[in-house]
Amino acid sequence: MPRRTARTTPPEWGRLHPTLDLHGETADDARRRTERWLRTRAAEGVRTVVVVTGRGRRSRGPPVLPGEVQDLLATLRGSLVASWEPEPGGGALRVELLSTRPPRRPPPEPPLPADSELRRRAEQSLAELGVAPTPLLLLAEMRRLRDRD
């Protein structure tokens, strides 16, 4: 009988928000990695993420990563980051991101009716201005005349 192998569960399973774990990173690497990761998550439309910095128990002196990441978040506030707060238990920050997706385009206008009189008036109006009636200009002038009436 074949032996069963243990399945490894991906680390993101069971987590409510995407999480970046910075344990073992240097301050510079953590800053670069965090900014790139936040920009990617925001571009994907993610609004809330968690950045794990650890509590700094293994480093000499005060913890480095929490302060470094908070400085980065302060720099990005308003352009990429809306707000952040410590996670319960410490060692992590919950970050609210601003949307970086382009705004949705309004639905296209319905096509203009094939009104020969409106088209004639638009051509005449453009001719009076001395403008060659390209399809886009003609369409814009037809809309202008239609909306004015």
Coordinates of C-alpha atoms in Angstrom, one line a residue:
M1 CA 0.0 0.0 0.0
P2 CA 1.5 3.4 -1.0
R3 CA 2.5 5.6 1.8
R4 CA 0.7 8.9 2.2
T5 CA 2.7 12.0 2.1
A6 CA 1.9 15.0 4.2
R7 CA 0.3 17.8 2.3
T8 CA 1.7 21.3 2.9
T9 CA -0.9 24.0 3.2
P10 CA 0.0 27.2 1.4
P11 CA 0.8 29.8 4.0
E12 CA -1.9 32.2 2.8
W13 CA -4.7 29.7 3.4
G14 CA -6.9 30.5 6.4
R15 CA -5.9 34.1 6.4
L16 CA -8.5 36.8 5.9
H17 CA -6.1 39.3 4.2
P18 CA -3.0 38.9 2.1
T19 CA 0.1 38.8 4.3
L20 CA 3.7 39.8 3.8
D21 CA 6.1 38.2 6.3
L22 CA 9.3 40.2 6.7
H23 CA 11.0 38.0 9.4
G24 CA 14.7 37.8 8.8
E25 CA 14.8 40.8 6.3
T26 CA 17.3 43.7 6.7
A27 CA 15.7 47.2 7.0
D28 CA 16.5 48.2 3.5
D29 CA 15.3 44.9 1.9
A30 CA 12.1 45.0 4.1
R31 CA 11.4 48.6 2.9
R32 CA 11.9 47.8 -0.8
R33 CA 10.0 44.5 -0.6
T34 CA 7.1 46.1 1.3
E35 CA 6.6 49.0 -1.1
R36 CA 6.7 46.7 -4.1
W37 CA 4.3 44.3 -2.5
L38 CA 1.9 47.0 -1.4
R39 CA 1.8 48.5 -4.9
T40 CA 1.1 45.1 -6.4
R41 CA -1.7 44.4 -4.0
A42 CA -3.3 47.8 -4.6
A43 CA -3.1 47.3 -8.4
E44 CA -4.9 44.0 -7.9
G45 CA -7.7 45.9 -6.1
V46 CA -6.9 44.5 -2.6
R47 CA -8.0 47.0 0.1
T48 CA -6.6 45.4 3.3
V49 CA -3.3 43.7 3.9
V50 CA -1.2 42.6 6.8
V51 CA 2.6 43.2 7.1
V52 CA 4.3 41.0 9.6
T53 CA 7.4 42.7 11.0
G54 CA 7.9 40.6 14.1
R55 CA 8.6 42.1 17.5
G56 CA 12.4 42.3 17.2
R57 CA 13.3 40.0 20.0
R58 CA 16.4 38.5 18.3
S59 CA 18.0 41.8 17.3
R60 CA 20.4 43.7 19.4
G61 CA 18.9 47.0 20.6
P62 CA 15.4 48.2 19.8
P63 CA 13.4 46.4 17.0
V64 CA 14.2 47.8 13.6
L65 CA 11.6 46.5 11.1
P66 CA 8.4 47.9 12.8
G67 CA 9.8 51.4 12.8
E68 CA 11.1 51.1 9.2
V69 CA 7.8 49.8 7.9
Q70 CA 5.8 52.5 9.7
D71 CA 8.1 55.2 8.3
L72 CA 7.5 53.7 4.8
L73 CA 3.7 53.7 5.4
A74 CA 3.8 57.3 6.6
T75 CA 5.7 58.2 3.4
L76 CA 3.1 56.4 1.2
R77 CA 0.1 57.8 3.1
G78 CA -2.3 59.5 0.7
S79 CA -0.8 58.1 -2.4
L80 CA -1.0 54.3 -1.8
V81 CA -1.8 53.9 1.9
A82 CA -5.0 55.1 3.5
S83 CA -4.2 54.1 7.1
W84 CA -2.6 51.4 9.3
E85 CA -2.9 50.0 12.8
P86 CA -1.1 47.4 14.9
E87 CA -2.6 43.9 14.8
P88 CA -3.7 42.5 18.2
G89 CA -0.7 40.7 19.8
G90 CA 1.9 43.0 18.1
G91 CA 4.4 42.1 15.5
A92 CA 2.2 43.0 12.5
L93 CA 0.4 45.9 11.0
R94 CA -3.0 45.9 9.3
V95 CA -2.8 48.3 6.3
E96 CA -5.7 49.9 4.4
L97 CA -4.7 50.6 0.8
L98 CA -6.1 53.2 -1.6
S99 CA -7.3 51.9 -4.9
T100 CA -4.9 52.4 -7.8
R101 CA -7.1 50.9 -10.4
P102 CA -8.2 53.4 -13.1
P103 CA -11.7 54.6 -12.7
R104 CA -14.4 52.8 -14.6
R105 CA -15.3 54.4 -17.9
P106 CA -18.9 55.5 -18.2
P107 CA -21.0 53.4 -20.5
P108 CA -20.8 54.4 -24.2
E109 CA -23.4 56.8 -25.4
P110 CA -26.1 55.3 -27.6
P111 CA -25.3 55.8 -31.3
L112 CA -26.8 58.8 -32.9
P113 CA -29.9 58.2 -35.0
A114 CA -29.2 58.1 -38.7
D115 CA -30.9 61.4 -39.1
S116 CA -30.0 62.8 -42.5
E117 CA -31.2 66.3 -41.5
L118 CA -29.0 66.3 -38.4
R119 CA -26.0 65.1 -40.5
R120 CA -26.6 67.8 -43.1
R121 CA -26.8 70.5 -40.4
A122 CA -23.5 69.2 -38.8
E123 CA -21.7 69.2 -42.2
Q124 CA -23.0 72.7 -42.9
S125 CA -21.9 74.0 -39.4
L126 CA -18.4 72.5 -39.9
A127 CA -18.1 74.0 -43.4
E128 CA -19.0 77.4 -42.1
L129 CA -16.1 77.1 -39.7
G130 CA -13.8 76.0 -42.6
V131 CA -13.2 72.6 -40.9
A132 CA -12.9 69.4 -43.0
P133 CA -15.6 67.0 -41.7
T134 CA -13.8 64.0 -40.3
P135 CA -16.0 61.2 -38.9
L136 CA -15.1 62.1 -35.3
L137 CA -15.7 65.8 -35.8
L138 CA -18.9 65.1 -37.6
L139 CA -20.1 62.9 -34.8
A140 CA -19.2 65.5 -32.2
E141 CA -21.0 68.2 -34.1
M142 CA -24.1 66.0 -34.5
R143 CA -24.1 65.4 -30.7
R144 CA -23.7 69.1 -30.0
L145 CA -26.6 70.0 -32.3
R146 CA -28.8 67.2 -30.9
D147 CA -28.1 68.2 -27.3
R148 CA -28.8 71.9 -28.1
D149 CA -32.2 71.2 -29.7

